[in-house]
Amino acid sequence: MAGTSVFAELVDEDATVFKFYSDGEWKRSSSGKFVSIINPTTRKTSYKVQACTQEEVNKIIESAKTAQKSWAKTPLWKRAELLHKAAAILKEHRAPIAECLVKEIAKPAKDAVTEVVRSGDLVSYCAEEGVRILGEGKFLVSDSFPGNERTRYCLTSKIPLGVVLAIPPFNYPVNLAVSKIAPALIAGNSLVLKPPTQGAVAALHMVHCFHLAGFPKGLIGCVTGKGSEIGDFLTMHPGVNCISFTGGDTGIAISKKAGMVPLQMELGGKDACIILEDADLDLAAANIVKGGFSYSYKWYHLLLSMQWSEVHSCEGCPHHGIESSANFIEGLVMDAKQKGATFCQEYKREGNLIWPLLLDNVQPDMRIAWEEPFGPVLPVIRINSIEEAIHHSNASNFGLQGSIFTRDINKAILISDAMETGTVQINSAPARGPDHFPFQGLKESGIGSQGITNSINMMTKIKSTVINLPTPSYAMG
Ligand SMILES: NC(=O)c1ccc[n+]([C@@H]2O[C@H](COP(=O)([O-])OP(=O)(O)OC[C@H]3O[C@@H](n4cnc5c(N)ncnc54)[C@H](O)[C@@H]3O)[C@@H](O)[C@H]2O)c1
């Protein structure tokens, strides 16, 4: 159970308020204030976390700065060893962490366990990859550039950035936290985590697994509280040397406010799925259901016929969101209704629960054509040509992923090259992973690239050491 056995020190005596992690210890905030985490299913408070103060943020960053200096001097194999240990502990304690995910974000129990196990695997893979890529540098000689003799040797290596700030979103609060934590640590950085409110307790449990693995005091800090109170303070903090963020539009605002630090931004998307006439329609339908509805929290059963116009039935699958997101989704649906979209099912909402809905004949003047509902509402735009499909896809401000369904690989490649998205899936729904695949958004969907290798590289800088020789020295030959 959450907050018990090895996790008992995370929680207050009354077992409801979780502490934050600073300088290797679990602490109560001096604010005396808490942030409640509402269970989206029961709409009751599941947990409370500390509302940390700016002074507490300062202290965490200061400790992270100090700890990073000696961590960077820790041999790479030792850093990897600790990460492997943390990964094993994380996987061992998957049950209580998964329980938090169920209560905080209404993730189905099986998916919640998968998220934790996948996170452990990510941490181990990152340790292995780090040992290889950080153990290599470059050797360059000067005479390859015009006008130079071979009098200079340049040795390059990868050095850490310092303090990395990690901000994951609510939908994968563990996986998208470790995808930032592990690369940062293997590369010799320290790490400050600001988890999302919904998902904070799962993240605190995950951080405790790193604590149990024996990472040095202060190297990892985890601060909880309201984004509106400590968010800007964190992202504009002069002690932060890199920000790795996953979320929505908040990331655009952060990018504008952040100082001269490397940014890794993984933001919203509006992934177009282009289905050509020759597509395997069963495959396309199954993947569209998966891509459009799989994060609708509950099991679903949606039968799509071979023709969009003949959607037979759609049952179950309510979307357990928070009230503001349910209202936002409803706004998109009503706008589409007013402008003439065809409803393939009756729109159904009870409280925060929204049932899956397929909207046909969506037109470019409807908000749902462009805005991300982040809920179980799927718009269908009928197209007459490949060019029209590419046009609609590229007209989006987003550029995260896209899908193409066709049996003609030559056409698929041409369309893929024309799509302005970071990833294109041929004959599958948009997916993030496996976690070592590069993953990136174009336009308003992000800055930089992720995936284990890219994240490690992104969280380092190149350092050159140049050896200047008094006379040219050429290799024997
Ligand atoms: N690109 C991807 O692969 C990917 C993956 C998962 C989620 N997302 C996106 O995430 C969004 C849903 O997640 P969300 O609702 O948690 O996103 P969000 O942008 O509302 O919040 C993301 C994180 O930012 C924090 N935050 C809020 N205000 C802040 C501030 N002023 N300063 C610093 N941090 C602040 C939140 O607490 C949370 O931890 C969707 O738009 C979705 O597309 C994208």
CSV table of C-alpha atoms in Angstrom, one decimal, residues 11-467:
chain,number,residue,atom,x,y,z
A,11,VAL,CA,4.2,10.2,4.9
A,12,ASP,CA,3.0,12.1,8.0
A,13,GLU,CA,1.8,10.3,11.2
A,14,ASP,CA,-1.8,10.5,10.0
A,15,ALA,CA,-0.8,8.8,6.8
A,16,THR,CA,-2.4,11.2,4.4
A,17,VAL,CA,0.1,14.0,3.8
A,18,PHE,CA,3.2,13.2,1.8
A,19,LYS,CA,6.5,14.9,2.4
A,20,PHE,CA,8.8,16.5,-0.1
A,21,TYR,CA,12.4,15.3,-0.7
A,22,SER,CA,15.3,17.7,0.0
A,23,ASP,CA,19.0,17.1,0.8
A,24,GLY,CA,18.4,13.3,1.1
A,25,GLU,CA,15.6,13.6,3.6
A,26,TRP,CA,11.8,13.6,3.6
A,27,LYS,CA,10.5,16.9,5.0
A,28,ARG,CA,7.4,18.8,5.8
A,29,SER,CA,7.1,22.3,4.3
A,30,SER,CA,7.4,25.3,6.6
A,31,SER,CA,4.3,26.7,4.7
A,32,GLY,CA,2.0,24.4,6.7
A,33,LYS,CA,-0.1,24.2,3.6
A,34,PHE,CA,-0.9,21.3,1.4
A,35,VAL,CA,-2.2,20.6,-2.1
A,36,SER,CA,-5.0,18.0,-2.3
A,37,ILE,CA,-4.9,15.3,-4.9
A,38,ILE,CA,-8.4,14.3,-6.0
A,39,ASN,CA,-9.1,10.8,-7.1
A,40,PRO,CA,-10.7,11.4,-10.5
A,41,THR,CA,-12.9,8.3,-10.1
A,42,THR,CA,-14.3,9.0,-6.7
A,43,ARG,CA,-13.8,12.8,-6.8
A,44,LYS,CA,-12.6,12.5,-3.2
A,45,THR,CA,-9.2,13.5,-1.9
A,46,SER,CA,-6.8,10.6,-2.2
A,47,TYR,CA,-3.7,12.2,-0.9
A,48,LYS,CA,-2.2,15.6,0.1
A,49,VAL,CA,1.3,16.8,-0.7
A,50,GLN,CA,3.3,19.7,0.7
A,51,ALA,CA,2.9,23.2,-0.8
A,52,CYS,CA,6.6,24.0,-0.8
A,53,THR,CA,7.9,27.6,-0.4
A,54,GLN,CA,10.3,29.5,-2.6
A,55,GLU,CA,12.9,29.2,0.2
A,56,GLU,CA,12.6,25.4,0.1
A,57,VAL,CA,13.1,25.5,-3.7
A,58,ASN,CA,16.2,27.6,-3.2
A,59,LYS,CA,17.5,25.1,-0.7
A,60,ILE,CA,16.9,22.1,-3.0
A,61,ILE,CA,18.6,23.8,-5.9
A,62,GLU,CA,21.6,24.8,-3.7
A,63,SER,CA,22.0,21.3,-2.4
A,64,ALA,CA,21.7,19.9,-6.0
A,65,LYS,CA,24.4,22.3,-7.1
A,66,THR,CA,26.8,21.2,-4.4
A,67,ALA,CA,26.1,17.5,-4.8
A,68,GLN,CA,26.5,17.7,-8.6
A,69,LYS,CA,30.2,18.8,-8.2
A,70,SER,CA,31.2,15.5,-6.6
A,71,TRP,CA,28.8,13.4,-8.6
A,72,ALA,CA,30.5,14.6,-11.8
A,73,LYS,CA,33.7,13.2,-10.3
A,74,THR,CA,32.1,9.8,-9.6
A,75,PRO,CA,33.3,7.2,-12.1
A,76,LEU,CA,30.8,6.5,-14.9
A,77,TRP,CA,30.5,2.8,-14.0
A,78,LYS,CA,29.6,3.7,-10.4
A,79,ARG,CA,26.9,6.1,-11.6
A,80,ALA,CA,25.6,3.3,-13.8
A,81,GLU,CA,25.7,0.8,-11.0
A,82,LEU,CA,23.5,3.0,-8.8
A,83,LEU,CA,21.0,3.5,-11.6
A,84,HIS,CA,20.7,-0.2,-12.1
A,85,LYS,CA,20.1,-0.6,-8.4
A,86,ALA,CA,17.4,2.1,-8.5
A,87,ALA,CA,15.8,0.4,-11.5
A,88,ALA,CA,15.6,-2.9,-9.6
A,89,ILE,CA,14.1,-1.3,-6.5
A,90,LEU,CA,11.5,0.5,-8.7
A,91,LYS,CA,10.4,-2.7,-10.3
A,92,GLU,CA,10.3,-4.5,-7.0
A,93,HIS,CA,7.9,-1.9,-5.6
A,94,ARG,CA,5.8,-1.6,-8.7
A,95,ALA,CA,2.6,-2.5,-6.8
A,96,PRO,CA,2.4,0.5,-4.4
A,97,ILE,CA,3.5,2.9,-7.1
A,98,ALA,CA,0.9,1.6,-9.5
A,99,GLU,CA,-1.7,1.9,-6.8
A,100,CYS,CA,-0.9,5.6,-6.6
A,101,LEU,CA,-1.3,6.0,-10.3
A,102,VAL,CA,-4.7,4.4,-10.1
A,103,LYS,CA,-5.8,6.7,-7.4
A,104,GLU,CA,-4.3,9.9,-8.7
A,105,ILE,CA,-4.9,9.7,-12.4
A,106,ALA,CA,-7.3,6.8,-12.7
A,107,LYS,CA,-4.9,4.8,-14.8
A,108,PRO,CA,-6.1,1.2,-15.3
A,109,ALA,CA,-4.3,-1.1,-12.8
A,110,LYS,CA,-2.6,-3.1,-15.5
A,111,ASP,CA,-1.3,0.0,-17.4
A,112,ALA,CA,-0.2,1.5,-14.1
A,113,VAL,CA,2.0,-1.6,-13.4
A,114,THR,CA,3.3,-1.5,-17.0
A,115,GLU,CA,4.3,2.2,-16.5
A,116,VAL,CA,6.4,1.4,-13.5
A,117,VAL,CA,8.1,-1.7,-15.0
A,118,ARG,CA,8.8,0.2,-18.2
A,119,SER,CA,10.3,3.0,-16.1
A,120,GLY,CA,12.7,0.5,-14.4
A,121,ASP,CA,13.7,-0.8,-17.8
A,122,LEU,CA,14.3,2.7,-19.1
A,123,VAL,CA,16.6,3.5,-16.1
A,124,SER,CA,18.7,0.3,-16.7
A,125,TYR,CA,18.9,0.9,-20.5
A,126,CYS,CA,19.9,4.5,-19.8
A,127,ALA,CA,22.7,3.3,-17.5
A,128,GLU,CA,24.0,0.9,-20.2
A,129,GLU,CA,23.7,3.5,-23.0
A,130,GLY,CA,25.4,6.1,-20.9
A,131,VAL,CA,28.4,3.9,-20.2
A,132,ARG,CA,28.9,3.5,-23.9
A,133,ILE,CA,28.2,6.9,-25.3
A,134,LEU,CA,29.7,8.9,-22.5
A,135,GLY,CA,32.8,6.8,-22.6
A,136,GLU,CA,33.6,8.0,-26.1
A,137,GLY,CA,34.8,11.3,-27.4
A,138,LYS,CA,36.5,12.6,-30.6
A,139,PHE,CA,40.0,13.1,-31.7
A,140,LEU,CA,40.5,15.7,-34.5
A,141,VAL,CA,43.6,16.9,-36.2
A,142,SER,CA,44.1,20.4,-37.6
A,143,ASP,CA,45.4,19.7,-41.1
A,144,SER,CA,42.0,18.7,-42.4
A,145,PHE,CA,41.0,22.4,-42.5
A,146,PRO,CA,42.6,24.5,-45.3
A,147,GLY,CA,45.7,26.3,-44.4
A,148,ASN,CA,46.6,24.3,-41.3
A,149,GLU,CA,49.5,22.0,-40.7
A,150,ARG,CA,49.1,19.0,-38.3
A,151,THR,CA,50.1,21.0,-35.3
A,152,ARG,CA,46.9,20.8,-33.2
A,153,TYR,CA,45.1,17.8,-31.8
A,154,CYS,CA,41.6,18.3,-30.5
A,155,LEU,CA,40.2,16.0,-27.9
A,156,THR,CA,36.4,16.3,-27.2
A,157,SER,CA,34.4,14.8,-24.4
A,158,LYS,CA,30.9,15.2,-23.0
A,159,ILE,CA,30.6,17.1,-19.7
A,160,PRO,CA,27.5,17.5,-17.5
A,161,LEU,CA,25.4,20.7,-17.6
A,162,GLY,CA,24.9,21.0,-13.8
A,163,VAL,CA,21.4,21.1,-12.3
A,164,VAL,CA,18.6,19.7,-14.5
A,165,LEU,CA,15.0,20.6,-13.8
A,166,ALA,CA,12.5,17.9,-14.7
A,167,ILE,CA,8.8,18.7,-15.1
A,168,PRO,CA,6.6,15.7,-16.3
A,169,PRO,CA,2.9,15.8,-17.1
A,170,PHE,CA,0.1,14.0,-15.3
A,171,ASN,CA,-0.5,11.3,-17.8
A,172,TYR,CA,2.9,9.5,-17.3
A,173,PRO,CA,4.1,11.0,-14.0
A,174,VAL,CA,6.6,8.1,-13.4
A,175,ASN,CA,7.7,7.2,-16.9
A,176,LEU,CA,8.1,10.8,-18.1
A,177,ALA,CA,10.0,11.7,-14.9
A,178,VAL,CA,12.5,8.9,-15.1
A,179,SER,CA,13.0,9.6,-18.8
A,180,LYS,CA,14.5,12.9,-17.6
A,181,ILE,CA,16.1,11.7,-14.3
A,182,ALA,CA,18.1,8.8,-15.6
A,183,PRO,CA,19.8,10.6,-18.5
A,184,ALA,CA,20.6,13.6,-16.3
A,185,LEU,CA,22.2,11.4,-13.6
A,186,ILE,CA,24.2,9.1,-15.8
A,187,ALA,CA,25.6,12.2,-17.5
A,188,GLY,CA,26.8,13.6,-14.2
A,189,ASN,CA,24.1,16.1,-13.5
A,190,SER,CA,22.0,16.6,-10.4
A,191,LEU,CA,18.2,16.6,-10.7
A,192,VAL,CA,15.3,18.6,-9.3
A,193,LEU,CA,11.9,17.1,-10.0
A,194,LYS,CA,8.6,19.1,-9.9
A,195,PRO,CA,6.0,16.4,-10.4
A,196,PRO,CA,2.4,17.2,-11.6
A,197,THR,CA,-0.1,17.6,-8.8
A,198,GLN,CA,-2.1,14.5,-10.1
A,199,GLY,CA,0.6,11.9,-10.0
A,200,ALA,CA,2.8,13.6,-7.4
A,201,VAL,CA,2.5,10.8,-4.9
A,202,ALA,CA,3.5,8.1,-7.5
A,203,ALA,CA,6.5,10.3,-8.4
A,204,LEU,CA,7.4,10.7,-4.7
A,205,HIS,CA,7.4,6.9,-4.3
A,206,MET,CA,9.6,6.6,-7.4
A,207,VAL,CA,12.0,9.2,-6.0
A,208,HIS,CA,12.2,7.1,-2.8
A,209,CYS,CA,13.4,4.2,-4.9
A,210,PHE,CA,16.4,6.3,-6.0
A,211,HIS,CA,16.9,7.3,-2.3
A,212,LEU,CA,16.9,3.6,-1.3
A,213,ALA,CA,19.5,2.9,-4.0
A,214,GLY,CA,21.9,5.2,-2.2
A,215,PHE,CA,22.3,8.2,-4.4
A,216,PRO,CA,24.3,11.0,-2.7
A,217,LYS,CA,22.5,13.4,-0.4
A,218,GLY,CA,21.2,16.4,-2.3
A,219,LEU,CA,21.8,15.0,-5.8
A,220,ILE,CA,18.1,14.5,-6.3
A,221,GLY,CA,15.4,16.8,-5.0
A,222,CYS,CA,11.7,16.7,-5.4
A,223,VAL,CA,9.6,19.7,-4.7
A,224,THR,CA,5.8,19.7,-4.6
A,225,GLY,CA,3.3,22.5,-4.7
A,226,LYS,CA,1.2,24.6,-7.1
A,227,GLY,CA,2.7,25.3,-10.5
A,228,SER,CA,1.3,28.8,-10.2
A,229,GLU,CA,3.2,29.5,-7.0
A,230,ILE,CA,6.6,27.8,-7.5
A,231,GLY,CA,6.5,27.0,-11.3
A,232,ASP,CA,7.9,30.3,-12.6
A,233,PHE,CA,10.2,30.5,-9.6
A,234,LEU,CA,11.7,27.1,-10.6
A,235,THR,CA,11.9,27.6,-14.3
A,236,MET,CA,13.4,31.1,-14.0
A,237,HIS,CA,15.8,30.1,-11.2
A,238,PRO,CA,19.4,31.1,-11.9
A,239,GLY,CA,20.6,27.9,-10.4
A,240,VAL,CA,18.9,25.7,-13.0
A,241,ASN,CA,21.2,24.8,-16.0
A,242,CYS,CA,18.7,22.8,-18.1
A,243,ILE,CA,15.0,22.3,-18.3
A,244,SER,CA,13.4,19.1,-19.5
A,245,PHE,CA,9.6,19.5,-19.7
A,246,THR,CA,6.7,17.5,-21.0
A,247,GLY,CA,3.2,18.9,-21.0
A,248,GLY,CA,0.9,21.3,-22.9
A,249,ASP,CA,1.0,25.0,-23.7
A,250,THR,CA,2.6,25.7,-20.3
A,251,GLY,CA,5.8,24.6,-22.0
A,252,ILE,CA,5.6,27.4,-24.6
A,253,ALA,CA,5.3,30.0,-21.8
A,254,ILE,CA,8.3,28.4,-20.0
A,255,SER,CA,10.4,28.5,-23.2
A,256,LYS,CA,9.8,32.2,-23.4
A,257,LYS,CA,10.7,32.9,-19.8
A,258,ALA,CA,13.6,30.5,-19.3
A,259,GLY,CA,17.1,32.0,-19.4
A,260,MET,CA,20.0,30.9,-21.5
A,261,VAL,CA,19.7,27.2,-20.7
A,262,PRO,CA,19.2,24.2,-22.9
A,263,LEU,CA,15.6,23.3,-23.2
A,264,GLN,CA,14.0,19.9,-23.9
A,265,MET,CA,10.3,20.5,-24.6
A,266,GLU,CA,7.9,17.8,-25.3
A,267,LEU,CA,4.5,19.5,-25.8
A,268,GLY,CA,1.1,19.0,-27.2
A,269,GLY,CA,0.1,17.3,-30.4
A,270,LYS,CA,-2.8,17.0,-32.8
A,271,ASP,CA,-1.7,13.9,-34.7
A,272,ALA,CA,-3.3,13.5,-38.1
A,273,CYS,CA,-4.0,10.0,-39.3
A,274,ILE,CA,-4.1,9.7,-43.1
A,275,ILE,CA,-5.9,6.7,-44.5
A,276,LEU,CA,-5.5,5.9,-48.1
A,277,GLU,CA,-8.0,3.9,-50.1
A,278,ASP,CA,-5.8,0.8,-50.3
A,279,ALA,CA,-5.3,0.7,-46.5
A,280,ASP,CA,-6.1,-2.4,-44.4
A,281,LEU,CA,-9.2,-0.8,-42.9
A,282,ASP,CA,-9.4,-3.3,-40.0
A,283,LEU,CA,-5.9,-2.5,-39.0
A,284,ALA,CA,-6.5,1.3,-39.4
A,285,ALA,CA,-9.8,1.1,-37.4
A,286,ALA,CA,-8.2,-0.8,-34.6
A,287,ASN,CA,-5.2,1.6,-34.4
A,288,ILE,CA,-7.4,4.7,-34.5
A,289,VAL,CA,-9.4,3.4,-31.6
A,290,LYS,CA,-6.2,2.7,-29.7
A,291,GLY,CA,-4.6,6.0,-30.6
A,292,GLY,CA,-7.8,8.1,-30.1
A,293,PHE,CA,-9.2,6.4,-27.0
A,294,SER,CA,-6.6,4.3,-25.2
A,295,TYR,CA,-5.9,7.0,-22.6
A,296,SER,CA,-9.6,7.1,-21.7
A,297,TYR,CA,-8.9,5.4,-18.5
A,298,LYS,CA,-11.5,2.6,-18.5
A,299,TRP,CA,-11.8,-0.3,-20.9
A,300,TYR,CA,-13.7,0.5,-24.0
A,301,HIS,CA,-15.4,-1.4,-26.8
A,302,LEU,CA,-15.8,0.5,-30.0
A,303,LEU,CA,-16.9,-1.2,-33.2
A,304,LEU,CA,-16.0,0.6,-36.3
A,305,SER,CA,-17.2,-0.8,-39.6
A,306,MET,CA,-15.3,-0.5,-42.8
A,307,GLN,CA,-17.0,2.7,-43.6
A,308,TRP,CA,-16.8,5.7,-41.3
A,309,SER,CA,-20.4,6.5,-41.9
A,310,GLU,CA,-21.4,3.2,-40.4
A,311,VAL,CA,-20.1,3.3,-37.0
A,312,HIS,CA,-22.3,0.7,-35.3
A,313,SER,CA,-21.8,1.0,-31.6
A,314,CYS,CA,-19.6,2.5,-28.9
A,315,GLU,CA,-20.0,1.5,-25.3
A,316,GLY,CA,-18.4,2.1,-22.0
A,317,CYS,CA,-15.1,3.9,-21.8
A,318,PRO,CA,-15.9,7.1,-19.9
A,319,HIS,CA,-13.2,9.6,-19.7
A,320,HIS,CA,-12.4,10.3,-16.0
A,321,GLY,CA,-10.9,13.8,-16.2
A,322,ILE,CA,-10.9,16.8,-14.0
A,323,GLU,CA,-13.7,19.2,-14.3
A,324,SER,CA,-11.9,21.9,-16.3
A,325,SER,CA,-10.7,19.4,-18.9
A,326,ALA,CA,-14.2,17.9,-19.2
A,327,ASN,CA,-15.6,21.4,-19.7
A,328,PHE,CA,-12.9,22.1,-22.3
A,329,ILE,CA,-13.7,18.9,-24.2
A,330,GLU,CA,-17.4,19.8,-24.1
A,331,GLY,CA,-16.6,23.3,-25.5
A,332,LEU,CA,-14.9,21.6,-28.5
A,333,VAL,CA,-17.9,19.2,-29.0
A,334,MET,CA,-20.5,21.9,-28.9
A,335,ASP,CA,-18.6,24.1,-31.3
A,336,ALA,CA,-18.5,21.2,-33.8
A,337,LYS,CA,-22.2,20.6,-33.3
A,338,GLN,CA,-23.1,24.2,-33.9
A,339,LYS,CA,-21.0,24.2,-37.1
A,340,GLY,CA,-22.6,21.0,-38.5
A,341,ALA,CA,-20.3,18.0,-37.6
A,342,THR,CA,-22.0,14.6,-37.7
A,343,PHE,CA,-22.2,12.9,-34.3
A,344,CYS,CA,-21.7,9.1,-34.8
A,345,GLN,CA,-22.8,8.5,-31.2
A,346,GLU,CA,-24.9,10.6,-28.8
A,347,TYR,CA,-22.7,13.0,-26.8
A,348,LYS,CA,-22.8,11.7,-23.2
A,349,ARG,CA,-21.4,13.3,-20.1
A,350,GLU,CA,-22.0,12.6,-16.4
A,351,GLY,CA,-20.0,14.9,-14.1
A,352,ASN,CA,-16.4,14.6,-15.3
A,353,LEU,CA,-17.1,11.5,-17.3
A,354,ILE,CA,-17.2,11.8,-21.1
A,355,TRP,CA,-18.1,8.8,-23.3
A,356,PRO,CA,-16.2,8.2,-26.5
A,357,LEU,CA,-17.4,10.2,-29.5
A,358,LEU,CA,-16.6,10.1,-33.1
A,359,LEU,CA,-17.3,13.3,-35.0
A,360,ASP,CA,-17.6,12.9,-38.8
A,361,ASN,CA,-17.6,15.6,-41.5
A,362,VAL,CA,-15.4,17.8,-39.4
A,363,GLN,CA,-14.5,21.0,-41.3
A,364,PRO,CA,-11.5,23.3,-41.0
A,365,ASP,CA,-13.6,26.1,-39.3
A,366,MET,CA,-14.3,23.8,-36.3
A,367,ARG,CA,-12.0,24.1,-33.2
A,368,ILE,CA,-11.9,20.3,-32.9
A,369,ALA,CA,-10.0,20.2,-36.2
A,370,TRP,CA,-7.0,22.0,-34.6
A,371,GLU,CA,-7.2,21.9,-30.8
A,372,GLU,CA,-6.1,19.0,-28.7
A,373,PRO,CA,-9.0,17.7,-26.7
A,374,PHE,CA,-6.9,15.3,-24.6
A,375,GLY,CA,-10.0,13.3,-24.1
A,376,PRO,CA,-12.1,10.6,-26.0
A,377,VAL,CA,-13.4,12.7,-28.9
A,378,LEU,CA,-12.1,11.9,-32.4
A,379,PRO,CA,-12.7,14.1,-35.4
A,380,VAL,CA,-12.8,12.7,-38.9
A,381,ILE,CA,-12.1,15.0,-41.9
A,382,ARG,CA,-13.0,13.5,-45.2
A,383,ILE,CA,-10.4,14.2,-47.9
A,384,ASN,CA,-10.3,13.9,-51.7
A,385,SER,CA,-6.6,13.7,-52.3
A,386,ILE,CA,-3.3,12.9,-50.7
A,387,GLU,CA,-2.3,16.6,-51.2
A,388,GLU,CA,-5.4,17.7,-49.3
A,389,ALA,CA,-4.5,15.3,-46.4
A,390,ILE,CA,-1.0,16.6,-46.2
A,391,HIS,CA,-2.2,20.2,-46.4
A,392,HIS,CA,-4.6,19.6,-43.4
A,393,SER,CA,-1.9,17.9,-41.4
A,394,ASN,CA,0.7,20.6,-42.1
A,395,ALA,CA,-1.7,23.4,-41.4
A,396,SER,CA,-1.6,22.5,-37.7
A,397,ASN,CA,0.4,24.5,-35.3
A,398,PHE,CA,1.5,21.2,-33.8
A,399,GLY,CA,4.0,18.8,-35.3
A,400,LEU,CA,4.3,15.8,-32.9
A,401,GLN,CA,3.3,12.7,-34.8
A,402,GLY,CA,1.3,11.5,-37.7
A,403,SER,CA,0.1,8.2,-39.0
A,404,ILE,CA,-0.4,6.9,-42.5
A,405,PHE,CA,-2.4,3.7,-43.4
A,406,THR,CA,-1.6,2.2,-46.8
A,407,ARG,CA,-0.3,-1.0,-48.3
A,408,ASP,CA,1.9,1.1,-50.7
A,409,ILE,CA,5.2,1.8,-49.0
A,410,ASN,CA,6.4,4.1,-51.7
A,411,LYS,CA,3.4,6.4,-51.2
A,412,ALA,CA,3.8,6.1,-47.5
A,413,ILE,CA,7.4,7.3,-47.7
A,414,LEU,CA,6.5,10.3,-49.9
A,415,ILE,CA,3.7,11.3,-47.5
A,416,SER,CA,5.9,10.8,-44.5
A,417,ASP,CA,8.6,13.1,-46.0
A,418,ALA,CA,6.0,15.7,-46.7
A,419,MET,CA,4.5,15.7,-43.2
A,420,GLU,CA,5.8,18.3,-40.8
A,421,THR,CA,5.9,16.1,-37.7
A,422,GLY,CA,8.7,14.8,-35.5
A,423,THR,CA,7.6,11.2,-36.0
A,424,VAL,CA,5.5,9.4,-38.7
A,425,GLN,CA,4.0,6.0,-38.0
A,426,ILE,CA,3.3,3.9,-41.0
A,427,ASN,CA,0.4,1.5,-40.4
A,428,SER,CA,0.2,2.2,-36.6
A,429,ALA,CA,-1.2,4.6,-34.1
A,430,PRO,CA,1.1,7.3,-32.7
A,431,ALA,CA,3.2,5.9,-30.0
A,432,ARG,CA,6.0,7.1,-27.8
A,433,GLY,CA,8.6,4.4,-27.6
A,434,PRO,CA,10.3,2.0,-27.3
A,435,ASP,CA,12.0,4.5,-25.0
A,436,HIS,CA,15.3,4.4,-26.9
A,437,PHE,CA,13.7,5.6,-30.2
A,438,PRO,CA,14.3,9.3,-30.9
A,439,PHE,CA,11.1,11.3,-30.1
A,440,GLN,CA,10.6,14.9,-30.9
A,441,GLY,CA,8.0,17.5,-31.8
A,442,LEU,CA,8.2,20.1,-34.5
A,443,LYS,CA,6.6,23.6,-34.4
A,444,GLU,CA,4.6,24.1,-31.2
A,445,SER,CA,5.1,20.4,-30.2
A,446,GLY,CA,8.5,20.9,-28.9
A,447,ILE,CA,12.2,21.7,-28.8
A,448,GLY,CA,15.0,19.2,-29.1
A,449,SER,CA,14.8,15.4,-29.3
A,450,GLN,CA,14.3,12.7,-26.7
A,451,GLY,CA,14.8,9.0,-26.5
A,452,ILE,CA,17.4,7.7,-24.2
A,453,THR,CA,20.5,8.4,-26.4
A,454,ASN,CA,19.3,11.9,-27.4
A,455,SER,CA,18.4,12.8,-23.9
A,456,ILE,CA,21.8,11.8,-22.5
A,457,ASN,CA,23.5,13.9,-25.3
A,458,MET,CA,21.1,16.8,-24.7
A,459,MET,CA,22.0,16.9,-21.0
A,460,THR,CA,25.7,17.2,-21.7
A,461,LYS,CA,28.0,19.8,-23.3
A,462,ILE,CA,31.0,19.2,-25.5
A,463,LYS,CA,34.3,20.2,-24.1
A,464,SER,CA,37.4,20.5,-26.3
A,465,THR,CA,41.0,20.2,-25.2
A,466,VAL,CA,43.5,21.3,-27.8
A,467,ILE,CA,47.1,20.1,-27.8
